[in-house]
Coordinates of C-alpha atoms and ligand atoms in Angstrom, one line a residue:
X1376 CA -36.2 -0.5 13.0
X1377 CA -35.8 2.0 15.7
X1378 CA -33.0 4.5 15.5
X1379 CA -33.2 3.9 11.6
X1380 CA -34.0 7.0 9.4
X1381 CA -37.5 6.0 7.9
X1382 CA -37.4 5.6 3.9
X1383 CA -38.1 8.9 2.4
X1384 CA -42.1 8.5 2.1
X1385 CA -43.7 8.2 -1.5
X1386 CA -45.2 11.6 -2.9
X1387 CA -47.1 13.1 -5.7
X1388 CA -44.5 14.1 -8.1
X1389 CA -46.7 17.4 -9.7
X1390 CA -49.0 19.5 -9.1
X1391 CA -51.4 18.2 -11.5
X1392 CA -50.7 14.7 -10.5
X1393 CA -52.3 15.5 -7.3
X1394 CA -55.4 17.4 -8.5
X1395 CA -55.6 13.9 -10.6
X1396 CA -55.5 11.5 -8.4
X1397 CA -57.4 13.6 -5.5
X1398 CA -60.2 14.4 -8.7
X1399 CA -59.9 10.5 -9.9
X1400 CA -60.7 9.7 -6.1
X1401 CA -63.8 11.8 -5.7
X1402 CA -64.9 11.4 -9.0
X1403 CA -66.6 7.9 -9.7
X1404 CA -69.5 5.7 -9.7
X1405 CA -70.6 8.5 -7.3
X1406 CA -70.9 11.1 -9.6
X1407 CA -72.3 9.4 -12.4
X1408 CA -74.3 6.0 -11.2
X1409 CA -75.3 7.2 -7.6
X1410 CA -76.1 11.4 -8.2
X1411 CA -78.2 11.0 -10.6
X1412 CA -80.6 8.3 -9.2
X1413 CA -80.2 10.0 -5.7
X1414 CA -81.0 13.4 -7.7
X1415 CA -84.1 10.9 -9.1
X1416 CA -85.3 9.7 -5.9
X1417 CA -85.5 12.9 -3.8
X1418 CA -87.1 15.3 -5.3
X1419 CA -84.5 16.7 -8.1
X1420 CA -83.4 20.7 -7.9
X1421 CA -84.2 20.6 -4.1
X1422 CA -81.7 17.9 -3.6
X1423 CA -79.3 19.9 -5.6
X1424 CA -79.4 23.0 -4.2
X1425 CA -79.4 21.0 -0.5
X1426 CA -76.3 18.9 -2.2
X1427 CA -74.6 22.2 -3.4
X1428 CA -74.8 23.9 0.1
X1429 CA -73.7 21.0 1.7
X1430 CA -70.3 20.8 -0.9
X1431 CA -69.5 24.7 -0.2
X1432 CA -70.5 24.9 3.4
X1433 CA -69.1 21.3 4.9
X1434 CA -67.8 19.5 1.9
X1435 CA -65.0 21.7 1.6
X1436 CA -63.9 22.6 4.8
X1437 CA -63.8 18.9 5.4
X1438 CA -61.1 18.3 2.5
X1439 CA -59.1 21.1 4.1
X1440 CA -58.6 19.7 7.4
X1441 CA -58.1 15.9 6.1
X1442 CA -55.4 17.2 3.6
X1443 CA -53.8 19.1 6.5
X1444 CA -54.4 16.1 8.7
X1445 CA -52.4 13.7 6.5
X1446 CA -49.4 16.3 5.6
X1447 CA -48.9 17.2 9.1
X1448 CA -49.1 13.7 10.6
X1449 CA -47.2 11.9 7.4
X1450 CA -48.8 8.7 7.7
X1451 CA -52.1 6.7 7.4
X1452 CA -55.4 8.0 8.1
X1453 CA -55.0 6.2 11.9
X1454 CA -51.1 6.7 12.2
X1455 CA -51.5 10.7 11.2
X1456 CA -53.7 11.1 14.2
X1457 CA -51.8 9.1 16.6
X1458 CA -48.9 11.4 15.4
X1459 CA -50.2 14.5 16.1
X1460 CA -52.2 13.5 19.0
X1461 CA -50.3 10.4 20.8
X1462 CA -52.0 10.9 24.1
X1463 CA -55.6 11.0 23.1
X1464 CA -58.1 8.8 21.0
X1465 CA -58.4 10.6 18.1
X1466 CA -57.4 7.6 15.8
X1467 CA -60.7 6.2 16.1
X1468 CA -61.2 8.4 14.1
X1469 CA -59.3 6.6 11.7
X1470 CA -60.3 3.5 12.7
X1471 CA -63.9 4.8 11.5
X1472 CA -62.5 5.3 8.1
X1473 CA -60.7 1.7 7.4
X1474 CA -63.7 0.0 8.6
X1475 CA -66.1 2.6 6.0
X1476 CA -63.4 1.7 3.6
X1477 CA -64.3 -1.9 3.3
X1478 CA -67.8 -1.4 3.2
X1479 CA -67.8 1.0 0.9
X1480 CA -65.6 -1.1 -1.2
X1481 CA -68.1 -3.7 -0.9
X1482 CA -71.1 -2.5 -3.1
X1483 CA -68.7 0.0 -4.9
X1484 CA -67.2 -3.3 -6.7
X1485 CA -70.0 -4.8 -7.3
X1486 CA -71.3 -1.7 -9.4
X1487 CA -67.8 -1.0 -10.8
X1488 CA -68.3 -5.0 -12.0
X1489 CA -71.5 -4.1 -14.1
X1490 CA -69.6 -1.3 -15.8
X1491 CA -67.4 -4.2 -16.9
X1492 CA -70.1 -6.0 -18.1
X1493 CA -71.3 -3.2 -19.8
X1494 CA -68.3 -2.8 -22.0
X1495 CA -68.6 -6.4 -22.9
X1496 CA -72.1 -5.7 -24.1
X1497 CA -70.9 -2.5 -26.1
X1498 CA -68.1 -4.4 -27.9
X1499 CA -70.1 -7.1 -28.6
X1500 CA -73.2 -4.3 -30.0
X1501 CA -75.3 -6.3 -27.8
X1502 CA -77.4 -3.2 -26.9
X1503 CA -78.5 -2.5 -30.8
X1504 CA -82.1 -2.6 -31.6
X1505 CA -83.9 -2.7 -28.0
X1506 CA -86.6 -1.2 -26.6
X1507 CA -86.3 0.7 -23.4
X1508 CA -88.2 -2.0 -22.0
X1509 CA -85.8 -4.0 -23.1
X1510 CA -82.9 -2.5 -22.5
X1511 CA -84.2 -2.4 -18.5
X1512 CA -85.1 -6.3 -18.6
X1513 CA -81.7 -7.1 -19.6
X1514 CA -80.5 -4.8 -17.1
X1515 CA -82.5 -6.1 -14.6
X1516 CA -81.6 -9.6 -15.9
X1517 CA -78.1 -9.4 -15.4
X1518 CA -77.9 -8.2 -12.0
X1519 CA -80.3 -11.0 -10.8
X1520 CA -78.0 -14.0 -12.0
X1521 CA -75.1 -13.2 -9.3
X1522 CA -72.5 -15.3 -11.1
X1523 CA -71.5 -12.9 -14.0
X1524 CA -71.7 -9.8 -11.7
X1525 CA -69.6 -11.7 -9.2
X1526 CA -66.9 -12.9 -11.8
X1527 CA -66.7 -9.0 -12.9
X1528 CA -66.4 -8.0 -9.5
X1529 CA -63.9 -10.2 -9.1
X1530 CA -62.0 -8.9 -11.8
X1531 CA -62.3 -5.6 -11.0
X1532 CA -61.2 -6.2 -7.3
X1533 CA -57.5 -7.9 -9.0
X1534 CA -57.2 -5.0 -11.1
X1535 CA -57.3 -2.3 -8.3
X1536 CA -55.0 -4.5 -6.5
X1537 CA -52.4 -4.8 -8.9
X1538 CA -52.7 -0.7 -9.6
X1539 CA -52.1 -0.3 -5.5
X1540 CA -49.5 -3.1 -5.5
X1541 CA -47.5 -0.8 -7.9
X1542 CA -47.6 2.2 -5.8
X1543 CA -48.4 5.9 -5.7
X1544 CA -46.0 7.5 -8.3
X1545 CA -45.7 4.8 -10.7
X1546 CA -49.6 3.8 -10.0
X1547 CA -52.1 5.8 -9.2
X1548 CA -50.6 8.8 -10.2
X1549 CA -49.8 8.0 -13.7
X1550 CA -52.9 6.2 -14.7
X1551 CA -55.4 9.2 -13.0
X1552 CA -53.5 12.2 -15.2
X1553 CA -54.4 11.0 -18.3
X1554 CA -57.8 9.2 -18.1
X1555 CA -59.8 12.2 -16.0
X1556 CA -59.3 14.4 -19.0
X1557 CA -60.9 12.1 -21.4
X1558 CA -63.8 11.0 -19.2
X1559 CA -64.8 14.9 -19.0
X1560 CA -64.9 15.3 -22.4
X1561 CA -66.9 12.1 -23.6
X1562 CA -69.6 13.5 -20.9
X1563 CA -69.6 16.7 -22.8
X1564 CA -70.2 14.4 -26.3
X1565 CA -73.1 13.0 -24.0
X1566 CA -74.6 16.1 -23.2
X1567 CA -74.7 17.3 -26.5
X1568 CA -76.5 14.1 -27.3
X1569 CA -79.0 14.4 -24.6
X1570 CA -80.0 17.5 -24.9
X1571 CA -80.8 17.5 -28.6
X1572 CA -83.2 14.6 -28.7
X1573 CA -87.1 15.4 -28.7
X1574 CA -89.0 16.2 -25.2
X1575 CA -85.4 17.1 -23.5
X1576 CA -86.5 20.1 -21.5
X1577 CA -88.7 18.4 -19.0
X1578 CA -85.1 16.6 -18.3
X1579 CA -83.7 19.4 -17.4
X1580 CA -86.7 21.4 -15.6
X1581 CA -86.6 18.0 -13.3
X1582 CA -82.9 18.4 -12.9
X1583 CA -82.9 22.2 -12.0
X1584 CA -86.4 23.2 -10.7
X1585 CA -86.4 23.4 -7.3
X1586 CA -90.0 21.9 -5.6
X1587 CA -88.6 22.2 -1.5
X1588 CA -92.3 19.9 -0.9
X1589 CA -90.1 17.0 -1.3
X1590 CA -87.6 17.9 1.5
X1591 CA -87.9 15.8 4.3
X1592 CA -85.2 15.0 7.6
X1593 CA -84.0 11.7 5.4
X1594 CA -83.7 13.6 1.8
X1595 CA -81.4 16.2 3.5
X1596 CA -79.4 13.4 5.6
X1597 CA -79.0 11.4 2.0
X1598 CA -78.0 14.8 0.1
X1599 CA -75.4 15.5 2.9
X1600 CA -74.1 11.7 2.6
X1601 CA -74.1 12.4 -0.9
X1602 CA -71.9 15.1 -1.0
X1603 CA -69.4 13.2 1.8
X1604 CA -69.4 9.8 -0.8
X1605 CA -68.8 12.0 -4.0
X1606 CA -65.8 13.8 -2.0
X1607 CA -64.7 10.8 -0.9
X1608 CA -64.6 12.6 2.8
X1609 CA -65.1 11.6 6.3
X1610 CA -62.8 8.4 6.1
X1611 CA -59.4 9.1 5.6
X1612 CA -59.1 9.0 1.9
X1613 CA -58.2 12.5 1.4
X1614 CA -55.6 12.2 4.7
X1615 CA -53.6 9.3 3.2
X1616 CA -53.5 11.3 0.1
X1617 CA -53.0 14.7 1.6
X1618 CA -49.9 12.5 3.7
X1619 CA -48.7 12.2 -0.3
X1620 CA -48.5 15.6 -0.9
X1621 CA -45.5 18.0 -1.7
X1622 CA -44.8 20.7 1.2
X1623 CA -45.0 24.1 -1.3
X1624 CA -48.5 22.4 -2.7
X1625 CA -51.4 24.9 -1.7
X1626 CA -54.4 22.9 0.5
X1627 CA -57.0 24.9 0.3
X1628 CA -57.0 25.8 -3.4
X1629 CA -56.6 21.9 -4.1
X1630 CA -59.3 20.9 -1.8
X1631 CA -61.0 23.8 -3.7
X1632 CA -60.6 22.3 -7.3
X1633 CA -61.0 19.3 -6.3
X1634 CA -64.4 19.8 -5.0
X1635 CA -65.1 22.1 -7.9
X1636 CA -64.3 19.4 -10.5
X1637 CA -66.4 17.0 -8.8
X1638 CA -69.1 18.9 -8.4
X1639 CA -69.2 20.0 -12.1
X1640 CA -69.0 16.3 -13.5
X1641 CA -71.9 15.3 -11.1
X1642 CA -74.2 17.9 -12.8
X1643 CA -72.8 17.0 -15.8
X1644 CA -73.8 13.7 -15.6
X1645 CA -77.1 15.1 -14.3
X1646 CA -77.5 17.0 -17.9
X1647 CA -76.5 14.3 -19.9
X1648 CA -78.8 11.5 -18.2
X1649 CA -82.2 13.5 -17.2
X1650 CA -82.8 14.5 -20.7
X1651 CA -83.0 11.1 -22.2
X1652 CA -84.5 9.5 -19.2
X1653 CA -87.4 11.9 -20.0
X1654 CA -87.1 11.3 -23.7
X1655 CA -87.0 8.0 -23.6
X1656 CA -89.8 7.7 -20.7
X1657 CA -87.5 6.3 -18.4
X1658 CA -89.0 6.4 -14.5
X1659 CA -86.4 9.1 -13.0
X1660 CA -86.5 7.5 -9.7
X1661 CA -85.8 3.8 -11.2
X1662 CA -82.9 3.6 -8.7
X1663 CA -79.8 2.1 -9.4
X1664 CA -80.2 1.0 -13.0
X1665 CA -80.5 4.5 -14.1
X1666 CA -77.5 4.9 -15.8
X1667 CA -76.8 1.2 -17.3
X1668 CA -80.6 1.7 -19.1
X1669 CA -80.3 5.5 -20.2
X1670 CA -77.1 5.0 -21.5
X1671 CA -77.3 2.2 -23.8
X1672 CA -80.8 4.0 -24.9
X1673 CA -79.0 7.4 -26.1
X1674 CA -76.2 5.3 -27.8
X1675 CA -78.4 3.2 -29.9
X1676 CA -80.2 5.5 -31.4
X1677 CA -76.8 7.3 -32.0
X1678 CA -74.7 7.7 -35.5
X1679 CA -71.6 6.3 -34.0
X1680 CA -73.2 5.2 -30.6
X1681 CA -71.4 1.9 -30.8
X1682 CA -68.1 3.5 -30.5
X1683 CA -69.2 6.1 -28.2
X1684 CA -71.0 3.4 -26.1
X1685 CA -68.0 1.7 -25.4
X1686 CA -65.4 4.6 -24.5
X1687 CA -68.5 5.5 -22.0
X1688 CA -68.4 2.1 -20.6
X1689 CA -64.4 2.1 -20.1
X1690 CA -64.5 5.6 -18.7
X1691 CA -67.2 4.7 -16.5
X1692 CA -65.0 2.0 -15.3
X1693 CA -62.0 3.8 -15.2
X1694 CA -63.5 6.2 -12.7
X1695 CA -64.4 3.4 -10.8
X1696 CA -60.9 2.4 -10.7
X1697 CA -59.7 5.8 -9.8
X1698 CA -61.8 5.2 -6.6
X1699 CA -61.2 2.0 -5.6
X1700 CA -57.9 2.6 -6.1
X1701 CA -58.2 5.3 -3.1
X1702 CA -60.4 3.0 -1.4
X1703 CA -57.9 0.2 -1.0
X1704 CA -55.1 2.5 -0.5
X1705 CA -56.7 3.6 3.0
X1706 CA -57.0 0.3 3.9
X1707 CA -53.4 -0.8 2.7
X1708 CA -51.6 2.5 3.9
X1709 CA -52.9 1.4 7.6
X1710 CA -51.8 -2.0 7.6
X1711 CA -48.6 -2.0 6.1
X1712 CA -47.1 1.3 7.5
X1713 CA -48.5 0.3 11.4
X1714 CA -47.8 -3.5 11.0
X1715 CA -44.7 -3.0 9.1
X1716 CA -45.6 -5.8 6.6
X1717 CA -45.2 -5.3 2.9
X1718 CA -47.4 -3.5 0.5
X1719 CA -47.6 -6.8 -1.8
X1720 CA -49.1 -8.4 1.2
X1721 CA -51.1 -5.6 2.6
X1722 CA -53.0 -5.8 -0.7
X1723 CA -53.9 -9.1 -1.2
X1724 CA -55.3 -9.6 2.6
X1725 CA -57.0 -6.6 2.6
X1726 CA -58.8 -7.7 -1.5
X1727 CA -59.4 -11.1 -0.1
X1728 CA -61.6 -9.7 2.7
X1729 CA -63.2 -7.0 0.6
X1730 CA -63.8 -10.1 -2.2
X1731 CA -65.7 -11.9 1.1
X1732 CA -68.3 -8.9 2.2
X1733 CA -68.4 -7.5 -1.5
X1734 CA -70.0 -11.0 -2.8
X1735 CA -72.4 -10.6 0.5
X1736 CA -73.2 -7.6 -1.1
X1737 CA -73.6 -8.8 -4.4
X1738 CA -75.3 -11.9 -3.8
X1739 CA -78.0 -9.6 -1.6
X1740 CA -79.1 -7.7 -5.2
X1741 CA -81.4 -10.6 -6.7
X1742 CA -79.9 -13.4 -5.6
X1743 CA -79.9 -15.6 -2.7
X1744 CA -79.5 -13.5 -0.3
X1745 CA -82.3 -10.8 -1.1
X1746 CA -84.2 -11.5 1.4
X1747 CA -81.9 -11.4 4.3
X1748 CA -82.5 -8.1 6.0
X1749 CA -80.1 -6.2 8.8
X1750 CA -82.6 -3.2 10.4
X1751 CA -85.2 -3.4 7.2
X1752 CA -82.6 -3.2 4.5
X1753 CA -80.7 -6.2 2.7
X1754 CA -77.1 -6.6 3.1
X1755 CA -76.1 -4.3 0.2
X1756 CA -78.6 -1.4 1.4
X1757 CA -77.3 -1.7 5.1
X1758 CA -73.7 -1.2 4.2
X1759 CA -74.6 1.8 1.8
X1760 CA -76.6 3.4 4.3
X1761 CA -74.5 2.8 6.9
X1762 CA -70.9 4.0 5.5
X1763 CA -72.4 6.9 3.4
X1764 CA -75.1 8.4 5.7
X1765 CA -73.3 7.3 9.2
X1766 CA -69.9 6.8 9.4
X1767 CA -68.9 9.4 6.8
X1768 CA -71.0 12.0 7.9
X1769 CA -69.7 11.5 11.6
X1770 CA -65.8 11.1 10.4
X1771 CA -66.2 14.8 8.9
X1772 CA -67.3 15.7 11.7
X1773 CA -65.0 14.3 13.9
X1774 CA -62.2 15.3 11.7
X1775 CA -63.3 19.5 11.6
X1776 CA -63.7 19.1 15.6
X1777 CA -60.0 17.7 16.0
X1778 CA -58.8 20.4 12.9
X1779 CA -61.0 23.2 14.8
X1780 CA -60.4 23.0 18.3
X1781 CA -57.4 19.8 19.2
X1782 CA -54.7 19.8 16.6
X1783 CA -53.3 22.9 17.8
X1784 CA -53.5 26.4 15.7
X1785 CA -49.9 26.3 15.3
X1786 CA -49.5 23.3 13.2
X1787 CA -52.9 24.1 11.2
X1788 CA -51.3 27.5 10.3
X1789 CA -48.2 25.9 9.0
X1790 CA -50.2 23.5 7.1
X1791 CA -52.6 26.1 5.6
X1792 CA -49.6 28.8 4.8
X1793 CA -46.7 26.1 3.7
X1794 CA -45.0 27.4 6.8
X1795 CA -45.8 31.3 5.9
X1796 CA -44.9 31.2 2.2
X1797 CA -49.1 31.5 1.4
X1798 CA -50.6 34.7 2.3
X1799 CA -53.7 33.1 2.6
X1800 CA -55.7 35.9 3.4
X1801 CA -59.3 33.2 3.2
X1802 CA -57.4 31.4 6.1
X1803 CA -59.8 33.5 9.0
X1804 CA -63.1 32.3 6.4
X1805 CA -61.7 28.3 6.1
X1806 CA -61.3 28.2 9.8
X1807 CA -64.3 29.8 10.8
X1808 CA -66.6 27.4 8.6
X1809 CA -64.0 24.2 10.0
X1810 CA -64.6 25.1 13.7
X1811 CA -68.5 26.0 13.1
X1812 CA -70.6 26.3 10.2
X1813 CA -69.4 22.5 9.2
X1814 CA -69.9 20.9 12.7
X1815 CA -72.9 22.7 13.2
X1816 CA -74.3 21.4 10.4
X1817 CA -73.4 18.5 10.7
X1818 CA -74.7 17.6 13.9
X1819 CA -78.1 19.6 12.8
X1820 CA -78.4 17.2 10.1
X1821 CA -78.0 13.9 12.5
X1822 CA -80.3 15.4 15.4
X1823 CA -83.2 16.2 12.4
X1824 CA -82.6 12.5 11.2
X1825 CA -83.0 11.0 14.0
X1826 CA -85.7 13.0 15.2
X1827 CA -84.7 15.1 17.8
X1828 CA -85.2 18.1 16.0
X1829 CA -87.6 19.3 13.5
X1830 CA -87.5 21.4 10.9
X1831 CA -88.1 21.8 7.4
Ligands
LIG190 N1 -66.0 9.5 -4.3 C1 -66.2 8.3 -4.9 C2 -67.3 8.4 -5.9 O1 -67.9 9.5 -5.9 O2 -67.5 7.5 -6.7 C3 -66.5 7.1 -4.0 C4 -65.6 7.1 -2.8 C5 -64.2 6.9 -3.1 C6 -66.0 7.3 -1.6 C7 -63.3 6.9 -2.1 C8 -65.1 7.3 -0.5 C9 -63.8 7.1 -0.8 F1 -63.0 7.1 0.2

C-alpha cells in the first residue's frame, strides 16, 4: 500500500450521533447492574460522593485527552500513539487497553447474557406471582446451570459482532441514536415506581446519606475503578472513538456530556433500585443479582409490569450492546487497521477468543470452575478486579501523563480549540486537572491500595 492515499477513514456523521454512541459506550451494565451493587457493598452515599469526585476531578479530564488522543493520531487506540509518538513506547499504552478489552468483554457477556434471559422470562410472564425469596432462588438458579447463561452469551457475543461487522456509520451509530433516548425514559417510569411503594425512604437515605466509617483504601480504589468502567476510560475506547470524530466537533464539551449523562443514569438507576430493595427487604449488598431480583420484584406487583418488565429487560440489553459494541471495536480497530486484514475477519477472531475466556468466566460463577482461584478470587472475580481496578485505572493515568507533559502543547491546543476556531477560555482549568489533579490522584489512590500510604 505504500505511496497509496489511505481510504478516507469512517466518521460520525452528527453531532448527536457522537454524543450517542460515546453515551451508549459508557452507559451499560455498568451503570445499572454494577453501580448499584458496588453503591450496595461499600457503604452507599460515601461511595457516591467518592465516585462523583472521582468523575469531575479524573473521569473527565481522562475523556478529554483520549478523545484528543484518537483525533490527533487518526487511528486505533495503539496506532494513535505510535503516530504521535513513533520514537517512544507509548503504545503500551494501548496495548494495555486491547488486552483490558478482552477481559472486560469476558464477564461483561456473560452478564449481558442474563439480561437475555431475563427478557425470555418477561415474555414468557415467568416472574408473576413469586416471592422475593423466590424470585432470588431462580436468580440464583439460573446462573448456577452454566449451559443456558453460556448459550445467551453466546448469542449476545454473534450479535455484537454482526453490529461491528457493519461498521461505524451504518452500525453503531445508527442503532445508539435511537435506543439511548428510550432507555432514559423507561428508568424514569421505574423511578416513579420505586419511589411510591411503602417503606421507600430508607432506599433513598441508604442511597444518599453519606456514613465516611465505611471508607477504607479498597472502597476508594473500587469507587475510582467504578468511575473508569462506567466511562469506559483508561483503555482506548474513547481514542478509537474520539479517532471517529468530525474536526469542528468540540472535545471538551462532549467528554463533558458524556460524562454528565452517564453519571445521571447511574444515580438514576440508584433511585429506581434502592427504594424497592428496601421495600421489598432485599439485602442491599446482595452483590451481583441485585438488579435481576429487584426488578422483576417492582414489575410484578405492577399494573402493566409485564409490559414494562420486558422493555426493561431489552433496554438493559441494549445498553449492553451499546458497550460491547465499543468493546469489540477497540479490539477490531487494532487488528485490522495495523495488520491490514479485513474487518469481517478482524471480528470473528477477535469474538472467537473473547467466546474462549468469556465461558472461563462464566463457567467460574457456579459452575465447574468455582472453585479455581487466581490470587484468592475465581476466574470471573480476577479479571473484573484486574481490568477495572488495575489496568484502567493505570491506562488513565498513563494516558493524562502522555496528554500533560509528551504529546506536545501544540498538537493538544489544536485538538482542544479545533485549530483556533473554540475560544475555549476552560482550556488553562482542563489542562491543569490533566497534567495534575488527575495523575495525582491517581497515583494517591494506587499507593493508599497497596499500602504505602495511609489515609482516610
Ligand atoms: N462503560 C460500560 C458500562 O458502564 O457498562 C462498560 C465498558 C464499556 C467499559 C467499554 C469499558 C469499555 F471500554
Amino acid at each position: 500500500m505504500a505511496g497509496v492515499t489511505p481510504p478516507q477513514r469512517e466518521r460520525f456523521g452528527s453531532k448527536f450521533g457522537v454524543i450517542a454512541a460515546a453515551a451508549g459506550s459508557a452507559v451499560g451494565l455498568g451503570n445499572i447492574w454494577k453501580f448499584p451493587y458496588e453503591v450496595g457493598n461499600n457503604g452507599g452515599g460515601a461511595f457516591l460522593v467518592l465516585y462523583l469526585g472521582f468523575v469531575l476531578l479524573i473521569g473527565i479530564p481522562v475523556m478529554i485527552s483520549e478523545l484528543a488522543i484518537g483525533r490527533n493520531g487518526q487511528k486505533n487506540a495503539i496506532g494513535s500513539f505510535r503516530a504521535i509518538s513513533p520514537k517512544r513506547p507509548w503504545f503500551l499504552v494501548g496495548i494495555i487497553g486491547v488486552a483490558a478489552a478482552f477481559m472486560i468483554f469476558a464477564f461483561y457477556g456473560s452478564v449481558a447474557g442474563w439480561t437475555l434471559e431475563y427478557i425470555f422470562q418477561s415474555a414468557k410472564n415467568g416472574f408473576e406471582g413469586k416471592t422475593p425469596d423466590q424470585l432470588g432462588s431462580m436468580f440464583d438458579n439460573f446462573v448456577e446451570n452454566p449451559m443456558r447463561p453460556l448459550m445467551w452469551q453466546t448469542i449476545f457475543i454473534v450479535l455484537t459482532a454482526s453490529v461491528v461487522m457493519a461498521g461505524v456509520k451504518k452500525g453503531i451509530e445508527k442503532y445508539t441514536k435511537i435506543l439511548m433516548p428510550v432507555l432514559f425514559l423507561i428508568i424514569l417510569v421505574l423511578i416513579v415506581r420505586s419511589v411510591t411503594l411503602p417503606g421507600a425512604g430508607a432506599g433513598l437515605e441508604f442511597l444518599f446519606k453519606p456514613d465516611f466509617s465505611k471508607i477504607n483504601a479498597s472502597v476508594i480504589l473500587s469507587a475510582l475503578g467504578q468511575a473508569f468502567f462506567s466511562l469506559s476510560l483508561g483503555m482506548g475506547t474513547i481514542i478509537t472513538y474520539g479517532s471517529y470524530i468530525r474536526k469542528n466537533d468540540n472535545l471538551a464539551v462532549t467528554a463533558i456530556q458524556v460524562s454528565t449523562a452517564d453519571t445521571v443514569i447511574a444515580i438514576m438507576a440508584g433511585i429506581a433500585i434502592f427504594p424497592a430493595v428496601f421495600a421489598f427487604g432485599i439485602n442491599p449488598s446482595q452483590g451481583e443479582g441485585l438488579v435481576f431480583v429487584t426488578i422483576p420484584n417492582i414489575f410484578q406487583q405492577m399494573p402493566g409490569g409485564y409490559v414494562f418488565s420486558l422493555l426493561f429487560f431489552i433496554l438493559l440489553a441494549v445498553a449492553a450492546l451499546t458497550s460491547t459494541i465499543s468493546l469489540l471495536e477497540v479490539i477490531v480497530a487494532y487488528f485490522s487497521e495495523e495488520y491490514k486484514i479485513s474487518r469481517k475477519k478482524a471480528t470473528i477472531y477477535s469474538s472467537i477468543v473473547i467466546l474462549f475466556i468469556g465461558t472461563l468466566c462464566t463457567l467460574s460463577k457456579g459452575g465447574p470452575l468455582t472453585d479455581f482461584t487466581i490470587f484468592g478470587k475465581n476466574i470471573w472475580g480476577f479479571l473484573e478486579f484486574v481490568s477495572a481496578d488495575i489496568l484502567l485505572p493505570l491506562g488513565g493515568l498513563c494516558i493524562v501523563i502522555f496528554v500533560g507533559f509528551f504529546m506536545g502543547r501544540k498538537r493538544v491546543r489544536e485538538e482542544l480549540t479545533n485549530a483556533g476556531s473554540i475560544k475555549g477560555r476552560l482550556i488553562p482549568v482542563a489542562m491543569f486537572l490533566v497534567r495534575y489533579i488527575a495523575p495525582i490522584g491517581i497515583a494517591l489512590v494506587f499507593l493508599n491500595a497497596i499500602g504505602l500510604l495511609k489515609f482516610g
